[in-house]
Amino acid sequence: MLKFHQEQQFNFVHKFFSAMQLRVRKYKSSVITGIFFILLLVLNVYIFQTTSVQEFDVCVVGAGLSGAVIAERYAATTKKSILVLDKRDHIGGNCYDFIDNETSIRVSKYGAHLFHTRYQQVWDYVQQFSEWVPYEHKVLALVEGNHIHIPVNINTVNALFNLDIKSVEDMDAWLKREQVQYNRKPSNSEEMALSRVGSKLYNLLFKPYTIKQWNKTPAELGPSVLARIPVRNNWDDRYFSDQYQALPKRGYTNLIQNMLKSPQIIVRLKTDYFDIRDMIKCRKTYFSGPIDRFYEKKGLPKLEYRSLSFERKVLKNVDHFQPGSVVNHPSLKDNFTRIVEYKWLPNQEFDSNDTVIFYERSTADGEPYYPVPNERNQNLYQRYKTFANSDPDIYFLGRLANYKYFNMDEAIKNALDMFYITESD
């Protein structure tokens, strides 16, 4: 592990180069720019002659769930030194949450995160780091002025089509009449949805929402996108059906703080791995960022991702704005995908006379959230994966590095499995 004065050197070097690079960008004069670059190179040589490269047993790139699991497992089961890097100014990755100063409501910076799992191993693991509040998530959709239950169930169909389905058998019969039959496996998300719910529900709910979320029609996406959406033949209106569903009592940021609290773990925020990779020597590196960023110098095209933007609105002296925490807006007339009202979630610490809502919009620009699963991207990812498979002591974990959609529990399980496979390598 780093000595104290070595940590100071490490921090100084990183901050110095960041400041110099910003200064260079500020000036447009080619002469001044040239002088700065010369100074940068000279000081680079001097500092690296007087500051030894810092060595760690384990380096983890990304302080989100995946990275935190790897770091925690090494700290709990070995005496190895661990460095965790994140370019953001906070831990937690996209799970990062905090108390909104204006309303005292716990909110998430990057969209709602609802924990659920069927894996006993994962549930037992997360119990170590937080108390948990039981919570079964329910989602509504605003369709033609009415709030209807998502996922599709008996109540959804009755409300949308003015029917009176009263049994599982009747619902099964209705679905069978609506479903489009194929003599092969669905090849895209349009065929997947039509084979499950038929054209009425597809055109009313699935297709418009998918277009807004992905900026592609379901026919342009692989079948996995709409295969993930549950369809029920009963009255179960829970969004998830996993055995364990809960929220961390003090939020996800606190959960991950507890995972990273070991003195063996050094956390460096506002630190881009690619800026300082030559200043550190890592016996093993676990990378949880986009795999195409790691191998961008290989010259391959970039993989495609979707991001999100958030519009915050505070409503004074309003108890609640909408009838649930998440209301989807599938209509193409609305220029957002959903509204999230965190005040509904049961892990709030404070009472508030106000509420705060967030309009979510899907974008092509910004921090990558969702891999776009179509044939082009899957084929390209396999080429990147070839590089990864031949890179010793570099391990890729999480949604972006695997170019695969993971729920939170799947991200945790992926990291746990990765640790047990690679720890002894």
Coordinates of C-alpha atoms in Angstrom, one line a residue:
M1 CA 0.0 0.0 0.0
L2 CA 1.2 3.6 -0.6
K3 CA 3.0 5.4 2.1
F4 CA 1.5 8.8 3.0
H5 CA 4.2 10.9 1.2
Q6 CA 3.9 8.6 -1.8
E7 CA 0.2 9.3 -1.9
Q8 CA 0.9 13.0 -1.8
Q9 CA 3.3 12.7 -4.7
F10 CA 0.8 10.7 -6.7
N11 CA -1.9 13.3 -6.1
F12 CA 0.4 16.2 -7.0
V13 CA 1.6 14.6 -10.2
H14 CA -2.0 13.9 -11.4
K15 CA -3.4 17.4 -10.4
F16 CA -0.4 19.2 -11.9
F17 CA -0.7 17.5 -15.3
S18 CA -4.5 18.1 -15.3
A19 CA -4.0 21.8 -14.6
M20 CA -1.3 22.2 -17.2
Q21 CA -3.5 20.5 -19.9
L22 CA -6.4 22.8 -19.0
R23 CA -4.1 25.8 -19.3
V24 CA -2.9 24.7 -22.7
R25 CA -6.5 24.4 -24.0
K26 CA -7.3 27.9 -22.8
Y27 CA -4.7 29.7 -25.0
K28 CA -5.2 29.8 -28.7
S29 CA -1.7 31.2 -29.5
S30 CA 0.4 28.5 -31.1
V31 CA 3.6 30.0 -29.6
I32 CA 2.2 29.9 -26.0
T33 CA 0.7 26.5 -26.6
G34 CA 4.1 25.3 -27.8
I35 CA 5.9 26.7 -24.7
F36 CA 3.4 25.0 -22.4
F37 CA 3.9 21.7 -24.2
I38 CA 7.6 21.9 -23.9
L39 CA 7.3 22.7 -20.2
L40 CA 5.0 19.8 -19.8
L41 CA 7.4 17.4 -21.4
V42 CA 10.4 18.7 -19.4
L43 CA 8.6 18.5 -16.1
N44 CA 7.2 15.1 -17.1
V45 CA 10.7 13.8 -17.4
Y46 CA 11.9 15.4 -14.2
I47 CA 9.0 14.2 -12.1
F48 CA 9.2 10.7 -13.3
Q49 CA 13.0 10.7 -12.6
T50 CA 12.3 11.7 -9.0
T51 CA 9.0 9.9 -8.4
S52 CA 8.9 6.2 -8.6
V53 CA 6.0 4.5 -10.4
Q54 CA 3.6 3.3 -7.7
E55 CA 2.8 -0.4 -7.5
F56 CA -0.4 -2.0 -6.5
D57 CA -1.5 -5.6 -6.4
V58 CA -4.9 -4.8 -7.7
C59 CA -6.2 -1.8 -9.7
V60 CA -9.9 -1.3 -10.2
V61 CA -11.1 1.2 -12.8
G62 CA -14.6 2.3 -11.8
A63 CA -16.0 2.9 -8.3
G64 CA -19.5 1.6 -9.1
L65 CA -21.1 -1.7 -8.0
S66 CA -18.8 -3.9 -10.1
G67 CA -15.6 -2.3 -9.0
A68 CA -16.7 -2.0 -5.4
V69 CA -17.3 -5.8 -5.2
I70 CA -13.9 -6.6 -6.6
A71 CA -12.1 -4.2 -4.3
E72 CA -14.1 -5.4 -1.2
R73 CA -13.5 -9.1 -1.9
Y74 CA -9.7 -8.6 -2.2
A75 CA -9.6 -6.5 0.9
A76 CA -11.7 -9.0 2.9
T77 CA -9.9 -12.1 1.8
T78 CA -6.3 -11.1 1.1
K79 CA -3.6 -8.6 2.3
K80 CA -3.2 -7.2 -1.2
S81 CA -3.0 -3.4 -1.9
I82 CA -5.9 -2.1 -3.9
L83 CA -6.3 1.1 -5.9
V84 CA -9.8 2.2 -7.1
L85 CA -10.0 4.9 -9.7
D86 CA -13.0 6.8 -11.0
K87 CA -13.0 9.9 -13.3
R88 CA -16.2 11.2 -11.6
D89 CA -16.2 13.2 -8.3
H90 CA -18.1 10.5 -6.4
I91 CA -18.2 6.8 -5.8
G92 CA -21.2 4.6 -6.7
G93 CA -21.2 4.8 -10.5
N94 CA -24.7 5.2 -11.9
C95 CA -26.1 4.1 -8.6
Y96 CA -25.0 7.3 -6.9
D97 CA -27.7 8.8 -4.7
F98 CA -27.8 11.8 -2.3
I99 CA -30.2 14.0 -0.3
D100 CA -31.6 16.8 -2.4
N101 CA -30.7 20.0 -0.6
E102 CA -33.8 21.9 -1.5
T103 CA -36.4 19.2 -0.6
S104 CA -34.5 16.8 1.8
I105 CA -35.6 13.9 -0.5
R106 CA -33.1 11.2 -1.4
V107 CA -32.7 11.1 -5.2
S108 CA -30.5 9.4 -7.7
K109 CA -28.3 11.4 -10.0
Y110 CA -28.5 8.9 -12.9
G111 CA -32.0 7.6 -12.7
A112 CA -34.0 5.2 -10.4
H113 CA -32.3 2.0 -9.3
L114 CA -34.4 -0.8 -7.8
F115 CA -32.6 -3.8 -6.3
H116 CA -34.1 -7.2 -6.9
T117 CA -32.5 -10.6 -7.1
R118 CA -33.3 -14.3 -7.2
Y119 CA -29.7 -15.2 -6.3
Q120 CA -29.2 -16.2 -2.7
Q121 CA -25.5 -15.6 -3.0
V122 CA -26.0 -12.0 -4.0
W123 CA -28.7 -11.3 -1.4
D124 CA -26.5 -12.7 1.4
Y125 CA -23.6 -10.7 0.1
V126 CA -25.3 -7.3 0.2
Q127 CA -26.6 -7.8 3.7
Q128 CA -23.1 -7.2 5.0
F129 CA -23.1 -3.5 3.9
S130 CA -26.5 -2.1 4.7
E131 CA -29.9 -2.5 6.3
W132 CA -32.5 -3.1 3.7
V133 CA -36.1 -1.8 3.4
P134 CA -38.6 -4.2 1.7
Y135 CA -39.9 -2.6 -1.5
E136 CA -41.7 -4.2 -4.5
H137 CA -41.5 -1.8 -7.4
K138 CA -44.6 -1.0 -9.5
V139 CA -44.7 1.0 -12.7
L140 CA -47.6 2.8 -14.3
A141 CA -47.9 4.1 -17.9
L142 CA -50.0 7.1 -18.9
V143 CA -51.9 6.0 -22.0
E144 CA -54.7 8.1 -23.5
G145 CA -55.1 10.0 -20.2
N146 CA -55.3 6.9 -18.0
H147 CA -52.7 5.3 -15.7
I148 CA -52.4 1.6 -16.5
H149 CA -50.2 -1.1 -14.9
I150 CA -46.9 -2.1 -16.4
P151 CA -46.0 -4.9 -17.0
V152 CA -49.0 -6.1 -19.0
N153 CA -51.3 -8.2 -16.8
I154 CA -55.1 -8.8 -16.6
N155 CA -55.8 -5.4 -15.2
T156 CA -53.8 -3.7 -18.0
V157 CA -55.7 -5.5 -20.8
N158 CA -59.1 -4.9 -19.2
A159 CA -58.4 -1.2 -18.8
L160 CA -57.0 -0.6 -22.3
F161 CA -59.6 -2.6 -24.2
N162 CA -62.7 -2.4 -22.0
L163 CA -62.7 -6.2 -21.4
D164 CA -63.7 -8.2 -18.4
I165 CA -61.1 -11.0 -18.3
K166 CA -61.6 -12.8 -15.0
S167 CA -59.2 -15.7 -15.0
V168 CA -55.8 -16.9 -15.9
E169 CA -57.3 -19.2 -18.5
D170 CA -59.2 -16.3 -20.1
M171 CA -56.0 -14.2 -20.2
D172 CA -54.1 -17.1 -21.8
A173 CA -56.8 -17.5 -24.4
W174 CA -56.8 -13.7 -25.2
L175 CA -53.0 -13.6 -25.5
K176 CA -53.0 -16.7 -27.8
R177 CA -55.5 -15.0 -30.1
E178 CA -53.4 -11.8 -30.3
Q179 CA -50.0 -13.3 -30.6
V180 CA -48.3 -13.5 -33.9
Q181 CA -47.0 -17.0 -34.6
Y182 CA -43.6 -17.6 -36.2
N183 CA -42.1 -20.9 -37.3
R184 CA -38.7 -19.8 -36.0
K185 CA -37.2 -17.8 -33.2
P186 CA -37.9 -14.1 -33.3
S187 CA -35.0 -12.3 -35.0
N188 CA -35.6 -8.8 -33.6
S189 CA -37.5 -7.0 -30.9
E190 CA -40.5 -6.3 -33.1
E191 CA -41.0 -10.0 -33.7
M192 CA -40.3 -10.8 -30.1
A193 CA -43.0 -8.4 -28.9
L194 CA -45.6 -9.5 -31.5
S195 CA -45.0 -13.1 -30.6
R196 CA -45.7 -12.3 -26.9
V197 CA -48.5 -9.7 -26.9
G198 CA -49.8 -9.2 -30.5
S199 CA -50.1 -6.0 -32.5
K200 CA -52.5 -4.0 -30.3
L201 CA -50.4 -3.8 -27.2
Y202 CA -47.2 -3.7 -29.4
N203 CA -48.4 -0.5 -31.2
L204 CA -49.9 1.1 -28.1
L205 CA -47.1 0.5 -25.6
F206 CA -44.0 -1.3 -26.8
K207 CA -43.2 0.3 -30.2
P208 CA -43.5 4.0 -29.3
Y209 CA -41.6 3.7 -26.0
T210 CA -38.8 1.7 -27.7
I211 CA -38.4 4.4 -30.4
K212 CA -38.1 7.1 -27.8
Q213 CA -35.7 5.0 -25.6
W214 CA -33.4 3.7 -28.3
N215 CA -34.0 6.1 -31.3
K216 CA -34.6 2.9 -33.3
T217 CA -37.7 0.9 -34.1
P218 CA -37.9 -2.5 -32.4
A219 CA -37.3 -4.1 -35.8
E220 CA -33.8 -2.5 -35.6
L221 CA -32.9 -4.0 -32.2
G222 CA -32.1 -7.6 -31.2
P223 CA -34.8 -9.7 -29.6
S224 CA -33.3 -9.3 -26.1
V225 CA -34.5 -5.8 -25.6
L226 CA -38.2 -6.5 -25.5
A227 CA -37.7 -10.1 -24.3
R228 CA -36.7 -8.5 -20.9
I229 CA -40.2 -6.9 -20.5
P230 CA -42.4 -9.2 -18.4
V231 CA -45.9 -10.1 -19.6
R232 CA -48.2 -11.6 -17.0
N233 CA -51.3 -13.8 -17.4
N234 CA -52.6 -12.9 -13.9
W235 CA -53.1 -9.8 -11.7
D236 CA -49.5 -9.5 -10.5
D237 CA -48.6 -5.8 -11.1
R238 CA -45.2 -5.9 -9.6
Y239 CA -42.5 -5.0 -12.1
F240 CA -40.2 -7.7 -10.8
S241 CA -41.0 -11.2 -9.5
D242 CA -37.7 -12.0 -7.8
Q243 CA -37.8 -13.4 -4.3
Y244 CA -35.7 -10.6 -2.8
Q245 CA -36.7 -7.0 -3.5
A246 CA -35.5 -4.1 -1.3
L247 CA -33.8 -0.8 -1.1
P248 CA -30.7 0.1 1.0
K249 CA -32.0 2.0 4.0
R250 CA -29.4 4.8 3.7
G251 CA -29.1 4.7 -0.1
Y252 CA -26.7 3.1 -2.6
T253 CA -23.9 5.6 -2.0
N254 CA -23.7 4.6 1.7
L255 CA -23.8 0.9 0.7
I256 CA -20.8 1.3 -1.6
Q257 CA -19.0 3.5 1.0
N258 CA -19.3 0.5 3.4
M259 CA -17.9 -1.8 0.7
L260 CA -14.8 0.4 0.2
K261 CA -14.0 1.3 3.8
S262 CA -11.1 -1.1 4.2
P263 CA -7.7 0.6 4.9
Q264 CA -6.3 -1.6 2.2
I265 CA -8.4 0.2 -0.4
I266 CA -7.2 3.6 -1.8
V267 CA -9.9 5.5 -3.7
R268 CA -8.9 8.2 -6.2
L269 CA -11.8 10.3 -7.6
K270 CA -11.7 12.7 -10.5
T271 CA -8.9 10.5 -11.9
D272 CA -9.0 9.2 -15.4
Y273 CA -7.2 5.9 -15.6
F274 CA -5.9 6.7 -19.1
D275 CA -4.3 9.9 -17.8
I276 CA -2.3 8.1 -15.1
R277 CA -1.8 4.6 -16.3
D278 CA 1.9 5.2 -16.8
M279 CA 2.3 6.4 -13.2
I280 CA 1.1 3.1 -11.7
K281 CA 2.0 -0.5 -12.0
C282 CA -0.8 -3.0 -11.4
R283 CA -0.3 -6.7 -11.1
K284 CA -4.0 -7.1 -12.0
T285 CA -6.4 -4.6 -13.4
Y286 CA -10.2 -4.8 -13.4
F287 CA -11.8 -2.5 -15.9
S288 CA -15.5 -1.7 -15.7
G289 CA -15.7 1.1 -18.3
P290 CA -16.6 0.8 -22.0
I291 CA -14.4 -1.8 -23.6
D292 CA -14.0 0.2 -26.8
R293 CA -12.5 3.1 -24.8
F294 CA -9.9 0.7 -23.4
Y295 CA -8.9 -0.4 -26.9
E296 CA -9.6 2.8 -28.8
K297 CA -6.0 2.8 -30.2
K298 CA -6.7 -0.4 -32.1
G299 CA -8.6 1.6 -34.7
L300 CA -11.9 -0.2 -34.6
P301 CA -15.2 1.8 -34.9
K302 CA -16.9 2.8 -31.6
L303 CA -19.6 0.7 -30.1
E304 CA -23.0 2.4 -29.8
Y305 CA -24.5 3.4 -26.4
R306 CA -27.6 5.2 -25.2
S307 CA -27.4 7.8 -22.5
L308 CA -30.0 9.7 -20.4
S309 CA -30.6 13.3 -19.5
F310 CA -32.6 14.5 -16.5
E311 CA -34.7 17.6 -16.0
R312 CA -35.3 18.4 -12.4
K313 CA -38.5 20.2 -11.2
V314 CA -39.4 21.0 -7.6
L315 CA -43.0 21.4 -6.6
K316 CA -43.5 23.4 -3.4
N317 CA -46.1 22.4 -0.9
V318 CA -47.1 19.4 -3.0
D319 CA -47.4 16.0 -1.4
H320 CA -47.1 13.9 -4.5
F321 CA -47.1 14.8 -8.2
Q322 CA -48.1 11.4 -9.6
P323 CA -49.7 8.1 -8.4
G324 CA -46.4 6.2 -8.2
S325 CA -42.6 6.5 -8.2
V326 CA -42.3 5.8 -11.9
V327 CA -44.8 6.7 -14.6
N328 CA -43.8 5.8 -18.2
H329 CA -45.0 8.0 -21.1
P330 CA -45.0 5.8 -24.2
S331 CA -46.8 8.4 -26.4
L332 CA -44.6 9.9 -29.1
K333 CA -46.3 13.2 -28.3
D334 CA -44.3 13.5 -25.1
N335 CA -40.7 14.4 -25.5
F336 CA -39.6 12.3 -22.5
T337 CA -39.8 8.6 -21.6
R338 CA -40.8 8.7 -18.0
I339 CA -41.2 10.8 -14.8
V340 CA -39.6 9.6 -11.6
E341 CA -40.7 10.9 -8.2
Y342 CA -38.4 9.6 -5.6
K343 CA -40.5 10.7 -2.6
W344 CA -42.5 7.5 -3.1
L345 CA -39.6 5.3 -2.2
P346 CA -39.6 4.0 1.3
N347 CA -35.9 4.6 2.2
Q348 CA -36.4 8.3 2.6
E349 CA -34.8 9.7 5.8
F350 CA -36.7 13.0 6.1
D351 CA -40.3 14.2 5.8
S352 CA -40.8 16.9 3.2
N353 CA -43.6 19.3 2.5
D354 CA -42.5 19.4 -1.1
T355 CA -41.7 16.9 -3.9
V356 CA -39.2 16.8 -6.7
I357 CA -39.7 15.1 -10.1
F358 CA -37.3 14.2 -12.8
Y359 CA -38.2 14.0 -16.5
E360 CA -36.0 11.4 -18.2
R361 CA -35.0 11.6 -21.9
S362 CA -32.9 9.2 -23.8
T363 CA -30.0 10.6 -25.8
A364 CA -27.1 9.5 -28.0
D365 CA -24.7 11.8 -26.2
G366 CA -23.4 11.8 -22.7
E367 CA -22.2 9.1 -20.3
P368 CA -22.9 5.6 -21.7
Y369 CA -25.7 3.8 -19.9
Y370 CA -27.1 1.1 -22.2
P371 CA -25.4 -1.0 -24.9
V372 CA -27.4 -1.0 -28.1
P373 CA -28.0 -4.7 -28.9
N374 CA -28.1 -5.2 -32.7
E375 CA -26.1 -7.3 -35.1
R376 CA -23.6 -4.6 -36.0
N377 CA -22.7 -3.9 -32.4
Q378 CA -22.6 -7.5 -31.3
N379 CA -20.3 -8.4 -34.1
L380 CA -18.1 -5.4 -33.3
Y381 CA -18.0 -6.3 -29.6
Q382 CA -16.7 -9.8 -30.5
R383 CA -13.8 -8.1 -32.2
Y384 CA -13.0 -6.1 -29.1
K385 CA -13.5 -9.2 -26.9
T386 CA -10.7 -10.9 -29.0
F387 CA -8.3 -8.2 -27.7
A388 CA -9.5 -8.7 -24.2
N389 CA -9.0 -12.4 -24.3
S390 CA -5.4 -12.0 -25.3
D391 CA -4.5 -9.3 -22.7
P392 CA -3.0 -11.0 -19.6
D393 CA -3.9 -9.6 -16.2
I394 CA -6.6 -7.3 -17.5
Y395 CA -10.1 -8.3 -16.6
F396 CA -13.3 -6.7 -17.9
L397 CA -16.5 -6.7 -15.8
G398 CA -19.8 -5.0 -15.7
R399 CA -22.3 -3.7 -18.2
L400 CA -20.1 -1.5 -20.3
A401 CA -17.1 -3.7 -20.4
N402 CA -19.2 -6.8 -21.3
Y403 CA -21.4 -4.8 -23.7
K404 CA -24.4 -6.5 -22.1
Y405 CA -27.4 -5.3 -20.1
F406 CA -27.0 -6.2 -16.4
N407 CA -29.4 -5.5 -13.6
M408 CA -27.7 -4.5 -10.3
D409 CA -27.8 -8.1 -9.0
E410 CA -26.3 -9.4 -12.2
A411 CA -23.5 -6.9 -12.0
I412 CA -22.7 -8.0 -8.4
K413 CA -22.9 -11.7 -9.4
N414 CA -20.6 -11.0 -12.4
A415 CA -18.1 -9.3 -10.2
L416 CA -18.2 -12.1 -7.5
D417 CA -17.8 -14.8 -10.2
M418 CA -14.9 -12.8 -11.7
F419 CA -13.2 -12.5 -8.4
Y420 CA -13.4 -16.2 -7.6
I421 CA -12.1 -17.1 -11.1
T422 CA -9.2 -14.6 -11.2
E423 CA -8.1 -14.1 -7.6
S424 CA -5.7 -17.1 -7.7
D425 CA -4.4 -16.5 -11.2

